[in-house]
Coordinates of C-alpha atoms (C1' of nucleotides) in Angstrom, one line a residue:
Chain R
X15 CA 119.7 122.4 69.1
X16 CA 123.2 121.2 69.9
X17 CA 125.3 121.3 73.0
X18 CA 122.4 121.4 75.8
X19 CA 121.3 118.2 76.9
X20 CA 119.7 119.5 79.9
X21 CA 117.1 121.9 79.0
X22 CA 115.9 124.2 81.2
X23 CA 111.9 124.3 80.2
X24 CA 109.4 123.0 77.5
X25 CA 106.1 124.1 77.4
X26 CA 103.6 121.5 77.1
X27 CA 99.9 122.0 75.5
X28 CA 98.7 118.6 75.7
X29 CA 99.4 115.1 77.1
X30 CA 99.6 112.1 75.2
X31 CA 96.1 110.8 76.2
X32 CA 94.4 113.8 75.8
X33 CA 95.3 113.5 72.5
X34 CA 94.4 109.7 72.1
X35 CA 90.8 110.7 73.2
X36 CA 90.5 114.0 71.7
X37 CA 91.3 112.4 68.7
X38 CA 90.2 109.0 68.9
X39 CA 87.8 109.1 65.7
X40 CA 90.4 110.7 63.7
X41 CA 90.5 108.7 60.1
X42 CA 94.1 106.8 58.6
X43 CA 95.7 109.9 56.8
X44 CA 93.6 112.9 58.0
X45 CA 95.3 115.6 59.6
X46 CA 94.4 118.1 61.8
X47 CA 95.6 121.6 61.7
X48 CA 95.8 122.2 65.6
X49 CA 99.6 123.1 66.8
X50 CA 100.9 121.1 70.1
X51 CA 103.5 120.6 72.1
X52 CA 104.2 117.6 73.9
X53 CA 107.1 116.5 76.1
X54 CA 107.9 112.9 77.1
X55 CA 110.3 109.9 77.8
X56 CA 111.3 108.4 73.9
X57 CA 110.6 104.6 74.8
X58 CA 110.8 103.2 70.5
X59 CA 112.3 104.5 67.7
X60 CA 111.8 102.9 64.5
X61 CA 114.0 105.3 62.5
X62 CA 114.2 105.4 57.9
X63 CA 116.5 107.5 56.1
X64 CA 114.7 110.5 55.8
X65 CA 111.4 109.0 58.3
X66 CA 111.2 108.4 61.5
X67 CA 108.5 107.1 63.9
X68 CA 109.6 107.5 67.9
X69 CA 107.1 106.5 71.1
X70 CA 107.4 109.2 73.3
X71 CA 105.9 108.4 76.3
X72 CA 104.8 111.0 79.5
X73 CA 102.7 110.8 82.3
X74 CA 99.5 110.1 81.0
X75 CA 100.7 107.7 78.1
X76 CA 101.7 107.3 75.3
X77 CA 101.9 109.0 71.5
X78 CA 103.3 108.3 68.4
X79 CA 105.9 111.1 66.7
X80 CA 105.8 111.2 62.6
X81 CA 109.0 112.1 62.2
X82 CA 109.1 113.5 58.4
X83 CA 112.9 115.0 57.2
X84 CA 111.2 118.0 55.1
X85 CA 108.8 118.9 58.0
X86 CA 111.7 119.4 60.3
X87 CA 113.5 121.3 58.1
X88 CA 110.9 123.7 57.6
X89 CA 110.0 123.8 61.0
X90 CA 113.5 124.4 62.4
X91 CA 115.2 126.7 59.3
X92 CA 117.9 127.9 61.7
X93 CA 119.0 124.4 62.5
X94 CA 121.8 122.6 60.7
X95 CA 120.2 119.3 59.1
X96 CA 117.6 118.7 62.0
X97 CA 117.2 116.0 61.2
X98 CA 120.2 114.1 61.0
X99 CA 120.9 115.3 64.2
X100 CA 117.9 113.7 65.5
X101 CA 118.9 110.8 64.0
X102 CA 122.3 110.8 65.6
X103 CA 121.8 112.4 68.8
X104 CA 118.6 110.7 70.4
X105 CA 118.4 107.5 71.2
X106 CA 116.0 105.2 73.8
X107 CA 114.9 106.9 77.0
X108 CA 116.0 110.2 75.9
X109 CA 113.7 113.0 77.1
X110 CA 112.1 114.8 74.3
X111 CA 110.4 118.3 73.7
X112 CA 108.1 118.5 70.1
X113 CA 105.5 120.8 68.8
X114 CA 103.8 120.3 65.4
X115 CA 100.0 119.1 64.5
X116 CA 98.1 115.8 64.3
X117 CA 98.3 113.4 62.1
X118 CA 96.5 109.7 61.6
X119 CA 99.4 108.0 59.6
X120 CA 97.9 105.9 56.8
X121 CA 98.6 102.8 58.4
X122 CA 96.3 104.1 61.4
X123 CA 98.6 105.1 64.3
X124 CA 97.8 108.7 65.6
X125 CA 100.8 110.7 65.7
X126 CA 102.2 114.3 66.3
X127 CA 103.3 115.1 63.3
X128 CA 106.2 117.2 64.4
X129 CA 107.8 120.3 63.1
X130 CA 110.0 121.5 65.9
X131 CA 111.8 118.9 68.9
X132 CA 114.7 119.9 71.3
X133 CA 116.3 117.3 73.7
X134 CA 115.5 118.3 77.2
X135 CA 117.1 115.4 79.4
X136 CA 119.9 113.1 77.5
X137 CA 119.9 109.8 79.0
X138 CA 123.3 107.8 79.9
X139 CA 121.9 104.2 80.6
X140 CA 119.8 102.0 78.4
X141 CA 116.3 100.7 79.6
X142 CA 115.5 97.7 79.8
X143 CA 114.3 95.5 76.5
X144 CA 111.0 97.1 75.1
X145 CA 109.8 93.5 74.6
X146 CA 110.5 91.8 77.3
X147 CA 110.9 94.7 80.2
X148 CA 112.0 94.4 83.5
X149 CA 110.5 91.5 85.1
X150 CA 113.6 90.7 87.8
X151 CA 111.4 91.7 90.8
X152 CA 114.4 91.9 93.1
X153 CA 115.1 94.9 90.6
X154 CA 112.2 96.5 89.9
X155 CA 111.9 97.4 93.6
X156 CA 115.5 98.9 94.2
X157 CA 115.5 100.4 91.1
X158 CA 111.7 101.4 90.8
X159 CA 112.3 104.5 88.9
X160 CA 113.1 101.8 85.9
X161 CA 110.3 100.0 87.0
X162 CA 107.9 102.7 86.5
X163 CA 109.6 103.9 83.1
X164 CA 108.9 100.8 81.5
X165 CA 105.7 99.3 83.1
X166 CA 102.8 101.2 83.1
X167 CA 100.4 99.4 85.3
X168 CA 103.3 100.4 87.7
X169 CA 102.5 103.7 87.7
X170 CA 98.4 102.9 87.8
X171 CA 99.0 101.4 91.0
X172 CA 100.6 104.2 92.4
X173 CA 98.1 106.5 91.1
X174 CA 95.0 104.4 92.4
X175 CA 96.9 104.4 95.9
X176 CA 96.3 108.6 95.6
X177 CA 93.4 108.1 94.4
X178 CA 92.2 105.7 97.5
X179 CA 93.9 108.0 100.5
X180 CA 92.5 110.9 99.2
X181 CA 88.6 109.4 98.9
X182 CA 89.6 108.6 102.9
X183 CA 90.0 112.0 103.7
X184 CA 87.5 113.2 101.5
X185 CA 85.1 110.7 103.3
X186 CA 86.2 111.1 106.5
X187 CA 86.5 114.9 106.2
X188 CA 82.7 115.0 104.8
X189 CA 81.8 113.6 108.3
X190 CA 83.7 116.5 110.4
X191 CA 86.4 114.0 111.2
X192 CA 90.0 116.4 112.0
X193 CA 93.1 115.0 110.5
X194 CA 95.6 116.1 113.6
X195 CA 99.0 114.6 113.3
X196 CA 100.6 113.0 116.4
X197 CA 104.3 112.5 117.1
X198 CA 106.6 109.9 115.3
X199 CA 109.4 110.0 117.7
X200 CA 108.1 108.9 121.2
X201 CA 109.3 108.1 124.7
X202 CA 107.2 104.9 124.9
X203 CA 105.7 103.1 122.0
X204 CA 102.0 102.1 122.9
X205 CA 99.0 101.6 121.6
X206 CA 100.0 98.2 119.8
X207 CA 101.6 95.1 120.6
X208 CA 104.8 95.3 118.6
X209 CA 108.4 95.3 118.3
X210 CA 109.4 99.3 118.1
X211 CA 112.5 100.4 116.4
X212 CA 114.7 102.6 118.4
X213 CA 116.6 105.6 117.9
X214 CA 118.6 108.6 119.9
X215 CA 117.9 112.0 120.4
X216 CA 121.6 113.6 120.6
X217 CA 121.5 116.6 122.2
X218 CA 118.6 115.5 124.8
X219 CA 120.6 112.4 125.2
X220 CA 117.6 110.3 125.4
X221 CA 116.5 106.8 124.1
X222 CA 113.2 107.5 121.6
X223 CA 111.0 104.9 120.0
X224 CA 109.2 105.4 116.9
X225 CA 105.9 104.9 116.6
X226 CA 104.4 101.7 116.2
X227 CA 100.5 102.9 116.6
X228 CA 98.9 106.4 116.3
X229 CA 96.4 105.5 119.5
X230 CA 97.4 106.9 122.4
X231 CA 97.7 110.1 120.9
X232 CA 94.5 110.6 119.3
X233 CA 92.8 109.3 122.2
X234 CA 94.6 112.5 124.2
X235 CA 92.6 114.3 121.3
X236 CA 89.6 113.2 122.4
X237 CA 89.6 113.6 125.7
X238 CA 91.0 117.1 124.8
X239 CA 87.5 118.0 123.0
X240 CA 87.7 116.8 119.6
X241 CA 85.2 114.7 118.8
X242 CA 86.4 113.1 115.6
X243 CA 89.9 113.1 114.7
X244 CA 91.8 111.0 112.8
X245 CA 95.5 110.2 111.1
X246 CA 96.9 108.5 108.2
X247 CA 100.3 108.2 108.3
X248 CA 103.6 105.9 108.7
X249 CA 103.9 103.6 111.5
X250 CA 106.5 101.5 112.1
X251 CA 107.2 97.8 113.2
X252 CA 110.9 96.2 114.0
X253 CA 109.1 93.0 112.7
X254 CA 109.4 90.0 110.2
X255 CA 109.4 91.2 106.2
X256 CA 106.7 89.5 103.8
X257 CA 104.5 89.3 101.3
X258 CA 102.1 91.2 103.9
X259 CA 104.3 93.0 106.3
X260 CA 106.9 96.0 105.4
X261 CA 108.4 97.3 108.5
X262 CA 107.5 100.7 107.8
X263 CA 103.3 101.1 106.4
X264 CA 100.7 103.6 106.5
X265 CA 97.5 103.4 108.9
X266 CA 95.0 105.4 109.6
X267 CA 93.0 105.2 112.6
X268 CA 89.9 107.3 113.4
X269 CA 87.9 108.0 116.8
X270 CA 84.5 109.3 117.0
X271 CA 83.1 110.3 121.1
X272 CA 80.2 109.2 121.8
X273 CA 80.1 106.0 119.0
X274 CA 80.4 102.1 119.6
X275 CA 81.7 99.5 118.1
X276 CA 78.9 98.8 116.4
X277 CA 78.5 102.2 115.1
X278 CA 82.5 101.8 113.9
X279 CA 81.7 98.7 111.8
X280 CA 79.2 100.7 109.8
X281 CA 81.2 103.4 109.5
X282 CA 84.3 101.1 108.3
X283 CA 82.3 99.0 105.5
X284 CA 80.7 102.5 104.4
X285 CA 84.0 103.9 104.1
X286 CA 85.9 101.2 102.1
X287 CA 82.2 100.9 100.1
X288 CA 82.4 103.8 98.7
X289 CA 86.1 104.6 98.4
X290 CA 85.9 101.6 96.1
X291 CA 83.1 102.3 94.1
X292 CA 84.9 105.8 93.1
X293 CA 88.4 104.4 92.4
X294 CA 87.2 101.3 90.5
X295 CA 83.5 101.9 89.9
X296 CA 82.0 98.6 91.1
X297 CA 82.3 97.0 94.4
X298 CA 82.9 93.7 92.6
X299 CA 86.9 93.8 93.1
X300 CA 89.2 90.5 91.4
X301 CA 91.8 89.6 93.3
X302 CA 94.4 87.3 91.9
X303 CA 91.4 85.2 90.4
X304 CA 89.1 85.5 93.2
X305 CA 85.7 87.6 93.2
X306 CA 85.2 90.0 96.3
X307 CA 82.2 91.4 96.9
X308 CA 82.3 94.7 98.8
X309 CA 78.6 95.2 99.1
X310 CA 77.5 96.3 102.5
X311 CA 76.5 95.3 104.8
X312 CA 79.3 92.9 105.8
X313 CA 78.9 90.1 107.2
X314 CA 79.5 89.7 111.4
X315 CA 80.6 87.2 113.3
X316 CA 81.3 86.9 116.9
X317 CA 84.8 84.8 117.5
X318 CA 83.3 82.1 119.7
X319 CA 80.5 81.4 116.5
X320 CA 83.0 81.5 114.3
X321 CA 85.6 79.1 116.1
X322 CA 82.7 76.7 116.8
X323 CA 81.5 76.8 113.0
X324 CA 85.0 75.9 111.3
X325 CA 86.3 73.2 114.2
X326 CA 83.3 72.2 116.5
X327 CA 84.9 73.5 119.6
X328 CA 82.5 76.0 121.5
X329 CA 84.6 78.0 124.2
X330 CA 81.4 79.3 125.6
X331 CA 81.6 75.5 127.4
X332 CA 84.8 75.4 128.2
X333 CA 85.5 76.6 132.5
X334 CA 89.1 76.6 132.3
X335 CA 91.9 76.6 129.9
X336 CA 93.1 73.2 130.8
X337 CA 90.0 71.7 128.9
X338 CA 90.2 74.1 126.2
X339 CA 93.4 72.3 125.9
X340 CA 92.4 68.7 125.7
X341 CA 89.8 69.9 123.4
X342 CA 91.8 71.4 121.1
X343 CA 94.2 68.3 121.1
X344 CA 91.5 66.3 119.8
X345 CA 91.3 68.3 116.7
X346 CA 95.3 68.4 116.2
X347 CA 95.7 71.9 118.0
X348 CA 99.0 71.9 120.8
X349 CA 97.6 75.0 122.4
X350 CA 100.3 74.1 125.8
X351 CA 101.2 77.8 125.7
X352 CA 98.1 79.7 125.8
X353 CA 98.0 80.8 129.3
X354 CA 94.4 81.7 129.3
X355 CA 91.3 80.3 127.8
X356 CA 90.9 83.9 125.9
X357 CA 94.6 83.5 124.5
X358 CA 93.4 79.6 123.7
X359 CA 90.3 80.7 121.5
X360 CA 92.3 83.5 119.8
X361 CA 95.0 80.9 118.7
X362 CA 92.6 78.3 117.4
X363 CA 91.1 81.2 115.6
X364 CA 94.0 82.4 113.8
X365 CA 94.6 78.8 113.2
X366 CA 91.8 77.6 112.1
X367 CA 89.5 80.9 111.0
X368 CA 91.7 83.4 109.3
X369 CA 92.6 82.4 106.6
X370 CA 89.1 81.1 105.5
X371 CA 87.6 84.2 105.9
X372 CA 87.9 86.0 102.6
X373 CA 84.9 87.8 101.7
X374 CA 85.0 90.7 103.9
X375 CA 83.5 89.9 107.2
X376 CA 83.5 91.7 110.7
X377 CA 84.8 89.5 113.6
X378 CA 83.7 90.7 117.0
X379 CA 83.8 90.5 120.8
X380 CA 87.0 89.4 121.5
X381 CA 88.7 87.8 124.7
X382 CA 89.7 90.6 127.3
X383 CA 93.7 89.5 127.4
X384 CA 94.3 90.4 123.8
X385 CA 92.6 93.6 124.0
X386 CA 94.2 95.7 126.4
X387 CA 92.9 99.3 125.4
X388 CA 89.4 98.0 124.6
X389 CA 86.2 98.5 126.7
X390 CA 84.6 95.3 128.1
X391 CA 81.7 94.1 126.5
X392 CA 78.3 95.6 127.9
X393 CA 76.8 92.2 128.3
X394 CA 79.4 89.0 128.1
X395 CA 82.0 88.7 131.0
X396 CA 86.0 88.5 129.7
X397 CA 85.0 89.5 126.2
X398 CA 85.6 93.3 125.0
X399 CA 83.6 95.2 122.5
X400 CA 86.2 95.1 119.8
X401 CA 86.1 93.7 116.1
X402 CA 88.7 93.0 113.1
X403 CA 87.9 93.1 109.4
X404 CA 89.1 90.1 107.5
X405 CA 89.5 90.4 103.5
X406 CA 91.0 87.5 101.4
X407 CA 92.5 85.9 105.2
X408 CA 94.0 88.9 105.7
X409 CA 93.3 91.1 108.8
X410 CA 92.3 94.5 107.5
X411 CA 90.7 96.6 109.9
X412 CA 90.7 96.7 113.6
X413 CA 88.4 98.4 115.8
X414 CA 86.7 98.5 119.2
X415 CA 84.8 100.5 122.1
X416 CA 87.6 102.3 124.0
X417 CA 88.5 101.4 127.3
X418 CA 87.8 104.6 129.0
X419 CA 88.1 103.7 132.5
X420 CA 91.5 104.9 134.3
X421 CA 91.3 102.5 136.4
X422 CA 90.9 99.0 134.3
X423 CA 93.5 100.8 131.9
X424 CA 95.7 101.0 134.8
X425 CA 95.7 97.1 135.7
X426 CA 95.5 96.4 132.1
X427 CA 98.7 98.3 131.4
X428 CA 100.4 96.5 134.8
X429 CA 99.5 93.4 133.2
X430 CA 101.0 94.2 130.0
X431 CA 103.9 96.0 131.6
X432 CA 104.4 92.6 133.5
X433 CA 104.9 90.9 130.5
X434 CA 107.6 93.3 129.4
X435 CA 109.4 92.6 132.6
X436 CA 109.0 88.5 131.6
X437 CA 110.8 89.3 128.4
X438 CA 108.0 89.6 125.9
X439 CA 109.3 92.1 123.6
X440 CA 106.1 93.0 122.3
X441 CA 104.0 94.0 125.3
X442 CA 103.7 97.6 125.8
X443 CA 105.0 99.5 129.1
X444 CA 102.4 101.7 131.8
X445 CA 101.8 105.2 129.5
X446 CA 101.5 107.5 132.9
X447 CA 100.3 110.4 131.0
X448 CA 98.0 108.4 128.9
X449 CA 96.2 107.2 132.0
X450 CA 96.5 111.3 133.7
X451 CA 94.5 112.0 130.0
X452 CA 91.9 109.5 131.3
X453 CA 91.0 110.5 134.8
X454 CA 90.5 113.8 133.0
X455 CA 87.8 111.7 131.7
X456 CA 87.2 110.8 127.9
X457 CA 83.3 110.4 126.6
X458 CA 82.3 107.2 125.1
X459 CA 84.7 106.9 122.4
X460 CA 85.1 104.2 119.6
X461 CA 88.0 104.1 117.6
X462 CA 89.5 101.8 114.2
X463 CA 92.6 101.2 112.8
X464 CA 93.0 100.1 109.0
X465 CA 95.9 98.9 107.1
X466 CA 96.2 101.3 103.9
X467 CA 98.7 99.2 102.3
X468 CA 96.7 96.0 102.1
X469 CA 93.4 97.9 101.3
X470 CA 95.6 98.9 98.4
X471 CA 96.4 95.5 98.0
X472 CA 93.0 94.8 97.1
X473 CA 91.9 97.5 95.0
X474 CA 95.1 97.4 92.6
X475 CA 95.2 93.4 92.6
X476 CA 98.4 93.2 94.1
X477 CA 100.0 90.4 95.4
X478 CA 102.7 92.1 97.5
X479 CA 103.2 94.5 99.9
X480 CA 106.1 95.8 98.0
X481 CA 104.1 96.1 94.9
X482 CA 101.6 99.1 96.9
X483 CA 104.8 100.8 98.7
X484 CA 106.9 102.9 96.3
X485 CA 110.5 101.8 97.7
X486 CA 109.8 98.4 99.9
X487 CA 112.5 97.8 102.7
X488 CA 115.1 95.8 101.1
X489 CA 118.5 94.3 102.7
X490 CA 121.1 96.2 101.7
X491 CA 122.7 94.8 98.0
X492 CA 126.1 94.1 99.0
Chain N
rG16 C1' 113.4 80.6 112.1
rG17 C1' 112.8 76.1 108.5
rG18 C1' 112.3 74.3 103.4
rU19 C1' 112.6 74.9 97.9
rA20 C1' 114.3 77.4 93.7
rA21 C1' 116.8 81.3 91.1
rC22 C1' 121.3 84.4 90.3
rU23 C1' 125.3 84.1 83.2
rA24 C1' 126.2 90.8 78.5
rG25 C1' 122.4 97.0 79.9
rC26 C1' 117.4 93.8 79.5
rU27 C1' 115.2 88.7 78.5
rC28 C1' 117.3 84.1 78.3
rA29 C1' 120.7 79.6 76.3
rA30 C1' 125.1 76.7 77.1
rU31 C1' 126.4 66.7 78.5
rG32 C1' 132.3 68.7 83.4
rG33 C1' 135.7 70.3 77.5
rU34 C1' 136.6 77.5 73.0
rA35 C1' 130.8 81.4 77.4
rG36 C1' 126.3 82.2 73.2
rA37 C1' 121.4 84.3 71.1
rG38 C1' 117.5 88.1 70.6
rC39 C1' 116.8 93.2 71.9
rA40 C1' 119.7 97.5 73.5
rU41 C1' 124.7 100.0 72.1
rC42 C1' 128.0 101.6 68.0
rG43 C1' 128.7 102.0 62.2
rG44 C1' 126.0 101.7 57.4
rA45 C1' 121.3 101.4 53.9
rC46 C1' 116.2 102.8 53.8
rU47 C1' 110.0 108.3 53.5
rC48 C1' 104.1 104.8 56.6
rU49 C1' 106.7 102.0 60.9
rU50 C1' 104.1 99.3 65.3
rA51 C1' 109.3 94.2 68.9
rA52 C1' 110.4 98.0 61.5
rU53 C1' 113.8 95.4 58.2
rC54 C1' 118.7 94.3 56.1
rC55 C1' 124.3 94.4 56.6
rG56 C1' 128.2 95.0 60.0
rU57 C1' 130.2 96.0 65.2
rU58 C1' 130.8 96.1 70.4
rG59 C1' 129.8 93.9 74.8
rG60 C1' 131.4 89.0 80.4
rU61 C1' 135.1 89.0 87.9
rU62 C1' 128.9 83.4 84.9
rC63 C1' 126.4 86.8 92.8
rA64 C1' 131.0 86.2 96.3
rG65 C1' 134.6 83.0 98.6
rG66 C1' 136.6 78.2 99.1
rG67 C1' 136.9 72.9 97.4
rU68 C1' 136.9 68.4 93.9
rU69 C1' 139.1 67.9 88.9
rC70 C1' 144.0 67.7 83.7
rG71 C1' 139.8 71.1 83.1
rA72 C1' 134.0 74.1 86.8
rG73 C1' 128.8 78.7 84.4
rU74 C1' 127.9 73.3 85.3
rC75 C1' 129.7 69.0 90.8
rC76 C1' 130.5 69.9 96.5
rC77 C1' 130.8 73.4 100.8
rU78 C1' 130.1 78.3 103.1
rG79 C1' 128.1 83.0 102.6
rG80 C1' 124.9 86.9 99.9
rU81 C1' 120.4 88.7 97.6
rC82 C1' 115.6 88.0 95.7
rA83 C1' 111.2 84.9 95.2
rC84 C1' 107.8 81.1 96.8
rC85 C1' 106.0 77.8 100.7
rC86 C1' 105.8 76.7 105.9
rA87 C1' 106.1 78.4 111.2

RNA sequence: GGGUAACUAGCUCAAUGGUAGAGCAUCGGACUCUUAAUCCGUUGGUUCAGGGUUCGAGUCCCUGGUCACCCA
């Protein structure tokens, strides 16, 4: 005791909610003989003059310390009135070693009834009010070490987001799928139509971009021989901040050779299926008041259904985009910008579809000029094999049959390249090697990208972004 | 990008244009079964920043900042 308040060690038996459940049964007043040692974060202190009751919180929970003067002195004999220094020295968010035994206190609070305690970590600022907590959100997030002192269902968020990458892998892993990781820092950022962030290599004196999609990479994978390969990991996006977007989130997309898009979808709702049934136990999820019902199958949807359902309009009618125009017009759509009638139906789906789509449902066949790096559809001309999940509005999970053909990558890439030339800063540029990679040839492939953050979302009942990412991009404070 | 609102003590919040406050936390004291312990006392402020109106601004006006929500 006395003149270390950084410790070096404690060794710890037990945590606190080990001992709520070992001894949950326990009677008011019984004791039990059993010697532990606990460590934690002192979060209450409700201190008498020779009594004292202190929360100590760790990891798992929390417990409640009996505190009794003639115990400590008994338990610490070398120590000079124990406890009046504990008393005097500890105070709120202090870190705390004890060992003693267990103890139900008569008014029915299970406790460590503690004979020995050393202060392992002395702490210089005060936390936040135990009643109220920290509830300025602005603060939570650049401080969210505060945050996650004082709100547990913080931490439980953080720990279900473990929880739900690792049943991924495990999953994924369980079907021979490789986890291969692919370069952040790259010459050229394909593979998604996005605003890249930009950086410079010093000593190679050379402009770099970092990534904005894993694609291109794990489609070099393929065609190098691996069947199934995958990667979850950070991507980045020089784009808006909200609710939904963070410029830096985690992905993971996954190819399989010789699969379809078809075969991807099942794979997809079998995935998330089961991933939530471990983490939360049902596939009936709430979020923010509204039921979602995971059980597969999901349901499927081509675009051109779906756009006629919700507005009447049926693009399947339509010759040119000039009457998808007029048609739209009628239903209080300005679609004057859509240069093609695939561009058209895409914007009267996002304005009129998305958002209604909340029980998870598969979207497919999508128009060509969206879709660059997609395979075209087997059977209907301008459309590609491709689909996107939508949960709660929210698009989830994209996926389609890759476009494995050097040649229609080529002029697809031209096309997009052109756009770049026009100014549109999110078109992606001609990936020589990529297109070298496929006249090597690449089987059949089918590949799916899916947003980890908002599948987090979902499963932890978040209504932010920021509440699933540990430290959210935030403008600086000053 | 547009709109709305918030910003006051460490935390949660008050304060008709007229002396900046409360609870908790801090600090000191009393107290051997508390659960936001209680009781007595104490400390704590560039009211987000900068300008303006006014005898006087936390309050009204303007500009900026950050965060949140809604819209695009």
């Amino acid at each position: 005791m006395g003149g270390v308040p950084y410790a070096y060690e404690w060794r710890v038996s037990h945590h606190t909610q080990e001992l709520q459940s070992q001894f949950g049964d326990l009677a008011a007043g019984e004791e039990v003989d059993l010697s532990v040692a606990i460590a934690g974060r002192i979060l209450i202190r409700r201190v008498f003059g020779k009594l004292a009751f202190f929360t100590l919180q760790d990891e798992t929970g929390v417990i409640q310390l009996y505190l009794d003067k003639k115990a400590i002195e008994a338990g610490m004999p070398e120590a000079e009135n124990p406890f009046q220094q504990l008393k005097q020295l500890t105070d709120i968010g202090d870190i705390l070693g004890v060992r003693g035994t267990i103890k139900r206190t008569e008014k029915g609070e299970l406790s460590v009834y503690v004979q020995q305690f050393q202060i392992l970590t002395k702490s210089l600022l005060p936390l936040p009010d135990k009643w109220h907590g920290l509830t300025d959100t602005e603060k939570r997030y650049r401080q969210r070490y505060v945050d996650l002192i004082v709100n547990p269902e913080v931490r439980q968020t953080f720990r279900r987001r473990a929880q739900i990458t690792a049943g991924i892998r495990r999953y994924l892993e369980k079907l021979d799928f490789l986890e291969i990781e692919t370069p952040v820092l790259q010459t050229e950022a394909g593979g998604a139509e996005a605003r890249p962030f930009i950086t410079h290599h010093n000593t190679l004196d050379m402009q770099l971009y970092l990534r904005i999609a894993t694609e291109l990479h794990l489609k070099r994978l393929v065609v190098g021989g691996f069947e199934r390969v995958f990667e979850m990991g950070r991507i980045f996006r020089n784009e808006g901040i909200s609710t939904r977007h963070n410029p830096e989130f985690t992905s993971i997309e996954a190819y399989m050779a010789y699969g379809d898009y078809m075969a991807m979808m099942e794979l997809t709702e079998n995935l998330m299926a089961t991933v939530t049934e471990e983490v939360l136990g049902t596939l009936e999820v709430d979020y923010q008041g509204t039921t979602i019902n995971l059980t597969t199958p999901w349901r499927r949807v081509t675009m051109h259904e779906l756009v006629k359902e919700e507005t009447g309009l049926d693009f399947t009618k339509f010759t040119s985009v000039a009457e998808a125009i007029t048609a739209a017009a009628a239903i209080g759509l300005d679609l004057e910008d859509c240069p093609t009638l695939g561009n058209a139906l895409n914007e009267v789906f996002e304005a009129r579809c998305e958002a209604k789509l909340t029980q998870p449902t598969f979207v497919t066949d999508y128009p060509v000029e969206i879709s660059p790096l997609a395979k075209p559809h087997r059977s209907k001309t301008g459309l590609v094999e491709r689909f996107e999940l939508f949960i709660v509005g929210r698009e989830t999970a994209n996926g389609f049959s890759e476009l494995t053909d050097p040649i229609d990558q080529r002029a697809r890439f031209e096309l997009q390249a052109a756009k770049k030339a026009a100014g549109d800063l999110e078109a992606q540029g001609v990936d020589e090697d990529f297109l070298t990679a496929l006249e090597y040839g690449m089987p059949p492939t089918v590949g799916m990208g899916m947003g980890i953050d908002r599948f987090v979302m979902l499963l932890t009942n978040s209504p932010s972004i920021r509440d699933v990412i540990a430290f959210p991009l935030l403008k600086s404070a000053d």
